[in-house]
mmCIF file of C-alpha atoms in Angstrom:
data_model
loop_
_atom_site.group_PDB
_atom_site.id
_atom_site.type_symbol
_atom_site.label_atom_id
_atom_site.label_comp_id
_atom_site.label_asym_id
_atom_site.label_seq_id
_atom_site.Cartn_x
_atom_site.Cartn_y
_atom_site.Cartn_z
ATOM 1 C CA UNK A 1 -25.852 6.550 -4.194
ATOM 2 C CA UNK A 2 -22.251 6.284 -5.080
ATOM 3 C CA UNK A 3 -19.906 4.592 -2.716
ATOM 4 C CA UNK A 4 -17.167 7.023 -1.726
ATOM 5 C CA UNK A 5 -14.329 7.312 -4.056
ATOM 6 C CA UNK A 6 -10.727 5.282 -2.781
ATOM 7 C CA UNK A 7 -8.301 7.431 -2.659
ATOM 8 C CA UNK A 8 -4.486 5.361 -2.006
ATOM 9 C CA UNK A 9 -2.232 7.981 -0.854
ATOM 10 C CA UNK A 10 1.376 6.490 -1.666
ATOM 11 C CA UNK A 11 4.889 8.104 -0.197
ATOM 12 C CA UNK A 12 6.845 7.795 -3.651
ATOM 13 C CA UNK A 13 9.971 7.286 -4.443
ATOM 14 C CA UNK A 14 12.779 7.902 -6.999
ATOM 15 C CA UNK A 15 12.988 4.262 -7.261
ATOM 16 C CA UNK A 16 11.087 3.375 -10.084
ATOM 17 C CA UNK A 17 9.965 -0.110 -8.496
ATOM 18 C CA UNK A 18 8.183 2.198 -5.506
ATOM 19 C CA UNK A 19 5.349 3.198 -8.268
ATOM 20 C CA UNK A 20 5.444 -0.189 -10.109
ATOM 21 C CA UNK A 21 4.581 -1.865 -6.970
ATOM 22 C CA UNK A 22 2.067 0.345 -5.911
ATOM 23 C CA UNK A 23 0.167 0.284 -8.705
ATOM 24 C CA UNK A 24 -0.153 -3.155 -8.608
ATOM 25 C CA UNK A 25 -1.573 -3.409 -5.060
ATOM 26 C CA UNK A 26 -4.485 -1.058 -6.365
ATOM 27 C CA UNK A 27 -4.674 -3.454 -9.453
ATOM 28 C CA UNK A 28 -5.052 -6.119 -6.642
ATOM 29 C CA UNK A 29 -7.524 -3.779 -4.924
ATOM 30 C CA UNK A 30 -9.789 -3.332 -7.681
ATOM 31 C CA UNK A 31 -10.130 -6.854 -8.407
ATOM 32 C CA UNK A 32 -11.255 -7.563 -4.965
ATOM 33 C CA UNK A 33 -14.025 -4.690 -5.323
ATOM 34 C CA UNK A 34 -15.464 -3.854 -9.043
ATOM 35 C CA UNK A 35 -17.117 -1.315 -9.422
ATOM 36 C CA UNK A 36 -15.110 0.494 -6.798
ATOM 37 C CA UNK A 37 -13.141 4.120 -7.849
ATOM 38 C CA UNK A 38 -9.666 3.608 -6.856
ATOM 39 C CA UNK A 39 -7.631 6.212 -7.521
ATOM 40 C CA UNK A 40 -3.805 6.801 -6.754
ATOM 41 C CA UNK A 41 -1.915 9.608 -5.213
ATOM 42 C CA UNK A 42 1.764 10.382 -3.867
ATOM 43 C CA UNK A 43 3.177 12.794 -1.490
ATOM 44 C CA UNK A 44 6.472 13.174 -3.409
ATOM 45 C CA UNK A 45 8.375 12.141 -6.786
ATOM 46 C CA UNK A 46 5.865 10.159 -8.364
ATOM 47 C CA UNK A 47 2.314 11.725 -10.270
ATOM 48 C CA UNK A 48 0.086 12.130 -9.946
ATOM 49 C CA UNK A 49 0.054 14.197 -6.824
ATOM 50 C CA UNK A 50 -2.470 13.656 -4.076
ATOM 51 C CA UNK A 51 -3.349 17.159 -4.800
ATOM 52 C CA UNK A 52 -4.020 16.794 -8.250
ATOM 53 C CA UNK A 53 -5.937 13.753 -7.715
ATOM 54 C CA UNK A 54 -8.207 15.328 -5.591
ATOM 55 C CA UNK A 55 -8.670 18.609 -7.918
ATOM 56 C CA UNK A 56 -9.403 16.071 -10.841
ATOM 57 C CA UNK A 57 -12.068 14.549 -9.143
ATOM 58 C CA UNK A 58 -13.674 17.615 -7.369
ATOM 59 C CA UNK A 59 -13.450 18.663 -10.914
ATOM 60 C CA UNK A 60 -15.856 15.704 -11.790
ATOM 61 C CA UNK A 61 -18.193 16.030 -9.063
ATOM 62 C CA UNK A 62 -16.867 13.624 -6.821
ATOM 63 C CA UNK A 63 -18.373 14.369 -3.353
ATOM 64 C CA UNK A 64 -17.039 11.753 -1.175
ATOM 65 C CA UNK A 65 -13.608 10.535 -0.894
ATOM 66 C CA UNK A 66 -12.175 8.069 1.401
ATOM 67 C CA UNK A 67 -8.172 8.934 1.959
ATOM 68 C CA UNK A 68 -6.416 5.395 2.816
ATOM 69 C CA UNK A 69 -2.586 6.193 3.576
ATOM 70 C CA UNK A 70 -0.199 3.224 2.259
ATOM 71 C CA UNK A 71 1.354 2.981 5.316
ATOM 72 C CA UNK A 72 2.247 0.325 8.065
ATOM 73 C CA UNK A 73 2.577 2.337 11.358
ATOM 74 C CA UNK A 74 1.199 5.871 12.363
ATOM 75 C CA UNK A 75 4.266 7.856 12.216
ATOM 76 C CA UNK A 76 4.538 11.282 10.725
ATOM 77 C CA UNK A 77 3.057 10.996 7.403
ATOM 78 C CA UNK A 78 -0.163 9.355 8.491
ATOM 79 C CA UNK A 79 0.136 12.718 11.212
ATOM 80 C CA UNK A 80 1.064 15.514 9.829
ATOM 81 C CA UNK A 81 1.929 15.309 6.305
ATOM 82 C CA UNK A 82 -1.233 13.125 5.052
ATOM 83 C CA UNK A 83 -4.029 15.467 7.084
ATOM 84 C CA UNK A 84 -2.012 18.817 5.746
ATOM 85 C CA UNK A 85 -2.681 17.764 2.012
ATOM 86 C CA UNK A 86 -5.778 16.909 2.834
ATOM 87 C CA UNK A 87 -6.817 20.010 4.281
ATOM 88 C CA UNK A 88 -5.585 21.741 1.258
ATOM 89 C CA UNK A 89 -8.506 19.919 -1.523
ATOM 90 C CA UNK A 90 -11.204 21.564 -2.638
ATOM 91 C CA UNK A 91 -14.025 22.455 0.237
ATOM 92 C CA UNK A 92 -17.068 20.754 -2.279
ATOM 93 C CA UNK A 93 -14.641 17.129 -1.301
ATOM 94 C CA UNK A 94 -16.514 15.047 1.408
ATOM 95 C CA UNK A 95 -12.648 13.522 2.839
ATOM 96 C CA UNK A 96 -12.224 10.849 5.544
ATOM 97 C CA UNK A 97 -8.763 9.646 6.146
ATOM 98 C CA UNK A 98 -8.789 5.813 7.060
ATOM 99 C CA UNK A 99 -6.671 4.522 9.343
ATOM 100 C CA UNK A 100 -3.359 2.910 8.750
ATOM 101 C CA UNK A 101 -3.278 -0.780 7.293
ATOM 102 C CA UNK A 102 -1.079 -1.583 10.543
ATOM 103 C CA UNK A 103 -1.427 -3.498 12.774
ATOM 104 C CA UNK A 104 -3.664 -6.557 11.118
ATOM 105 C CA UNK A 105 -3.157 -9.996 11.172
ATOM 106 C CA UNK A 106 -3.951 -9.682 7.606
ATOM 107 C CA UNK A 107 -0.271 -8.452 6.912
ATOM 108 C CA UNK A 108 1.163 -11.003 9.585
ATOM 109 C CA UNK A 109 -0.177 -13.547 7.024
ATOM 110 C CA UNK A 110 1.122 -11.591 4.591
ATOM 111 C CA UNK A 111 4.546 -11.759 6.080
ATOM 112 C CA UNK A 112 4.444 -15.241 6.579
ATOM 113 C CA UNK A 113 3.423 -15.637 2.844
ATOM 114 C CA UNK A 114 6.446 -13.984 2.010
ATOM 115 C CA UNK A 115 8.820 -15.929 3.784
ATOM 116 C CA UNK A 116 7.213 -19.194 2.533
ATOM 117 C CA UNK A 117 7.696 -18.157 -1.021
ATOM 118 C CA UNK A 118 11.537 -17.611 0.015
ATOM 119 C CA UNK A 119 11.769 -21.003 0.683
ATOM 120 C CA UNK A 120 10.327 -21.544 4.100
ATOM 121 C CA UNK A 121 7.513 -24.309 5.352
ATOM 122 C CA UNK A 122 5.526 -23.929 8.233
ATOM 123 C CA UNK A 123 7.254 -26.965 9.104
ATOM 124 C CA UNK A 124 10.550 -24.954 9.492
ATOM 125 C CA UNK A 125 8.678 -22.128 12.233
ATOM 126 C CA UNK A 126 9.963 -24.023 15.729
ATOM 127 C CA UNK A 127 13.467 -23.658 14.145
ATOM 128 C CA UNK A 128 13.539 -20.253 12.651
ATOM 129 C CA UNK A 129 14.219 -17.071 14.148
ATOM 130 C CA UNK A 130 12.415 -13.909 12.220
ATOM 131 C CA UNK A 131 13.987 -10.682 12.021
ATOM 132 C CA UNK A 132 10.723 -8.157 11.394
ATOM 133 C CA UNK A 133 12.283 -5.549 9.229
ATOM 134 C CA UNK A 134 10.872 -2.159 9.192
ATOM 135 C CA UNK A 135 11.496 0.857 7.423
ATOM 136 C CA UNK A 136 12.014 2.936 11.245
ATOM 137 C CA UNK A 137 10.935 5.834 12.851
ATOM 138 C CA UNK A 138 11.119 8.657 15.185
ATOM 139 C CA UNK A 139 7.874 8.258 16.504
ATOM 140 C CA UNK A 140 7.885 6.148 19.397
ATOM 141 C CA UNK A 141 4.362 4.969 19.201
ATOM 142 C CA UNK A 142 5.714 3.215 15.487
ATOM 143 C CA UNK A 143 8.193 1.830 17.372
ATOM 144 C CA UNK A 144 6.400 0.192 19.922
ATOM 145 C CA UNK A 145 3.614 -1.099 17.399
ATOM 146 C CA UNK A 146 6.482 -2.858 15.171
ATOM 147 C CA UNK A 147 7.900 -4.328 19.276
ATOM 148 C CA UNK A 148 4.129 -5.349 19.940
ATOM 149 C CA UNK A 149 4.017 -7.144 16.491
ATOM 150 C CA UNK A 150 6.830 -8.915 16.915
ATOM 151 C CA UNK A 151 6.113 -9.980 20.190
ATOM 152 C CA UNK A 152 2.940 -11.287 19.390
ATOM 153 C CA UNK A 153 4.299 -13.070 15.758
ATOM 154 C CA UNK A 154 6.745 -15.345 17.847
ATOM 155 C CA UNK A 155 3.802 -16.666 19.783
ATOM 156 C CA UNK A 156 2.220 -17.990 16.422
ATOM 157 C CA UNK A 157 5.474 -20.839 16.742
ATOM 158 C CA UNK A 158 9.092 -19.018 15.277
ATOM 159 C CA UNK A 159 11.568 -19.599 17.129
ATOM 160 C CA UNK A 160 12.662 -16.206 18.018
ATOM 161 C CA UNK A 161 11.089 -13.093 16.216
ATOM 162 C CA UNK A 162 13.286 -9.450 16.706
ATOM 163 C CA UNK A 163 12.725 -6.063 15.592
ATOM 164 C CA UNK A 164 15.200 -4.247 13.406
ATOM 165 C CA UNK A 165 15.143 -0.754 11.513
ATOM 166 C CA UNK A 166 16.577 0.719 8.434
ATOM 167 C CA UNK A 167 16.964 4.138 9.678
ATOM 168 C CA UNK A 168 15.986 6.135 13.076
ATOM 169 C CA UNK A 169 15.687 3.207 15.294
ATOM 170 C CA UNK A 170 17.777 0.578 16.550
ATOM 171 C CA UNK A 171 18.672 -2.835 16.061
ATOM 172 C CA UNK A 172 19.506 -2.561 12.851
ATOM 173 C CA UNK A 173 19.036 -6.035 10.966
ATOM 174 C CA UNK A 174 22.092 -7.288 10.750
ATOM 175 C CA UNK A 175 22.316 -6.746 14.353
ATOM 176 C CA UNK A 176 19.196 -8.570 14.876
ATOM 177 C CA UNK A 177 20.644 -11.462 12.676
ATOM 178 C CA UNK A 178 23.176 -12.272 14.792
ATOM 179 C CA UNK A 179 21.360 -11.729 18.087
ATOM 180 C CA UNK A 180 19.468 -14.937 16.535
ATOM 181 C CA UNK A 181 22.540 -16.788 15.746
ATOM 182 C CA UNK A 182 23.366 -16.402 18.927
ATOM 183 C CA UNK A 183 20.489 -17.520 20.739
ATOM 184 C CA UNK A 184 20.458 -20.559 18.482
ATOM 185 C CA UNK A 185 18.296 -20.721 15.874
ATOM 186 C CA UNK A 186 18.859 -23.445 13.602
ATOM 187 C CA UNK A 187 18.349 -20.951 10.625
ATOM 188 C CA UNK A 188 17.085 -17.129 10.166
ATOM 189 C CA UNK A 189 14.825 -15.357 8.126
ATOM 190 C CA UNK A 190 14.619 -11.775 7.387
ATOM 191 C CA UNK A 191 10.715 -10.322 6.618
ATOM 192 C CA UNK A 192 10.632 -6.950 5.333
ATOM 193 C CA UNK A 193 7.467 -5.274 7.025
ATOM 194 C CA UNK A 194 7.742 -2.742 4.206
ATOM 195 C CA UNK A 195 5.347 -2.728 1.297
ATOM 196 C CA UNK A 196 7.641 -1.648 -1.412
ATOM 197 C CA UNK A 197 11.164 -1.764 -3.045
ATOM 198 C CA UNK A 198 13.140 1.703 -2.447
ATOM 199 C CA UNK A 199 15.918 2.865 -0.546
ATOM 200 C CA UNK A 200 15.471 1.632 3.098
ATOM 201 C CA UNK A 201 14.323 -1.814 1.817
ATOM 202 C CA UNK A 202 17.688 -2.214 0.237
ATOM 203 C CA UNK A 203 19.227 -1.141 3.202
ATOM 204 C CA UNK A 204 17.026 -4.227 4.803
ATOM 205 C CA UNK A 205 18.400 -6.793 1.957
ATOM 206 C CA UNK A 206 21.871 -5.421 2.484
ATOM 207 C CA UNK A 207 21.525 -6.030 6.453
ATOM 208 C CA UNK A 208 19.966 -9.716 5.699
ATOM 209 C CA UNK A 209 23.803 -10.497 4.070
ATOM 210 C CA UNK A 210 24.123 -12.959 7.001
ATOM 211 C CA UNK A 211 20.612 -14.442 6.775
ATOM 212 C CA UNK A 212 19.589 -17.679 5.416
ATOM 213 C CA UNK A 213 16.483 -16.648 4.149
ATOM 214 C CA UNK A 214 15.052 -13.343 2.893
ATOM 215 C CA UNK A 215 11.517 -12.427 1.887
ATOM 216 C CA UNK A 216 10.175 -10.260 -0.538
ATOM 217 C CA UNK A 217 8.429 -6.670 0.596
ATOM 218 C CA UNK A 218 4.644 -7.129 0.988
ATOM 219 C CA UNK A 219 4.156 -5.109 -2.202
ATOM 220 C CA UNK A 220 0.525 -6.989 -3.674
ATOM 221 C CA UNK A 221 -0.068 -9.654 -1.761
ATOM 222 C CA UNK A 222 -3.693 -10.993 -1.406
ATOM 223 C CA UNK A 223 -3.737 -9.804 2.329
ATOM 224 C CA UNK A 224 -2.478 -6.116 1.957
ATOM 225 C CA UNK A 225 -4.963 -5.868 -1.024
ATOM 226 C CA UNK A 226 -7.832 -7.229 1.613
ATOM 227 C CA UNK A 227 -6.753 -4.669 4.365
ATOM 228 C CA UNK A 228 -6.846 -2.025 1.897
ATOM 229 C CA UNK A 229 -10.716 -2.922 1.584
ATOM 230 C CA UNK A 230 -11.040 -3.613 5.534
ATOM 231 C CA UNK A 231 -9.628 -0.094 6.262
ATOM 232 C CA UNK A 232 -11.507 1.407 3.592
ATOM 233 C CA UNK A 233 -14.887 0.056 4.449
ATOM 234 C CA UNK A 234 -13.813 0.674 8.189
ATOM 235 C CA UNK A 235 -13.913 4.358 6.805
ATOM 236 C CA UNK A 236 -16.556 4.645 4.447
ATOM 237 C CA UNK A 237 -19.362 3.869 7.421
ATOM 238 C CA UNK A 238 -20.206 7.155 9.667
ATOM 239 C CA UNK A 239 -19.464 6.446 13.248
ATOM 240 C CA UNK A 240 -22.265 7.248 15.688
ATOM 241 C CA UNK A 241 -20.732 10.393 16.446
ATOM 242 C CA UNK A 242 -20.277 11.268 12.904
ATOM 243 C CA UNK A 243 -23.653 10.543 12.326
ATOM 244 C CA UNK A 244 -25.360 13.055 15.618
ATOM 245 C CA UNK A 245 -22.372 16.020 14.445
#
């Protein structure tokens, strides 16, 4: 028996570096699982579709399919817009749509990778305050996860740790960079909690202007690859209730 195919459902992005980065996560993916289909789908600008993905491989006889959305927070897309394509693929596809790779302190790690490859030691944490950059949202429960994550980072040793948002939300960052200054970290660090390069991540770096320190987006780091697989072998293994339906 064939495990279930992975199916990565991406947002996309007219900025080429969205797809680039995306495809090397899966890359990253793959390499932590052989054998594993992994397969790659976007909701807009890029190809191939989610829909044509899944038409493809009902097309080969795929039966199962495990639908992992790319995302960090359960806003609208893992909501509405993810189950609505979903619903649309052909009735012989077996689909369950794994959770969200947020929250896990797999990407916390990931975070702190980041901001160690910027120039950061863990040496530096008692003296550093962390601006947690997110992309934003009008969902209040995103909100409060990215709050709850940055509550819970600062007791790991940073100095200070804030929430900011590119769009929807406030702070933004550069608010949130100078609410550190002000408290009195000896130096700041911005951490994209975004997992690739597009339009609202610039709008991060931008923000970070007054930083000393800014991180990369997650994009394929280790950890993201590794909760790809958690959340996707979270999904893959019928629930009880599943099981008696």
């Amino acid at each position: 028996m064939h495990d279930p195919v992975l199916l990565v459902i991406a947002h996309g992005s007219r900025d080429a570096r969205h797809a680039a980065t995306v495809h090397a996560l899966v890359r990253r993916v793959r390499s932590l699982r052989p054998g594993l289909r992994v397969e790659t789908g976007f909701l807009d600008f890029n190809v191939p579709s989610v829909h044509g993905v899944l038409k493809s491989l009902a097309a080969q006889d795929v039966r199962e399919v495990v639908a992992l959305p790319l995302l960090l927070t359960r806003a609208f897309h893992a909501k509405a817009d993810i189950p609505a394509v979903l619903r649309e693929a052909p009735p012989r596809l077996r689909i369950r749509q794994a959770d969200v790779l947020g929250p896990s302190p797999l990407l916390t790690q990931a975070l702190e990778r980041r901001l160690y490859e910027a120039g950061l030691t863990p040496a530096d944490k008692s003296s550093t305050g962390v601006v947690l950059a997110s992309a934003g949202s009008t969902d209040p429960e995103a909100i409060a996860v990215i709050a709850d994550i940055a509550r819970e980072w600062r007791h790991t040793g940073w100095c200070a740790v804030r929430p900011a948002f590119a769009s929807a939300s406030l702070p933004r960052t550069e608010d949130a960079v100078r609410e550190l200054r002000a408290l009195g970290c000896a130096r700041v660090a911005v951490a994209p909690y975004v997992l690739a390069p597009g339009f609202l991540p610039d709008r991060i770096a931008r923000g970070a202007a007054g930083a000393d320190v800014l991180a990369e987006v997650l994009g394929p780091a280790p950890e993201v690859a590794r909760a790809v697989v958690e959340r996707y072998d979270q999904a893959r293994v019928p629930t009880p209730a599943a099981l008696g339906a």
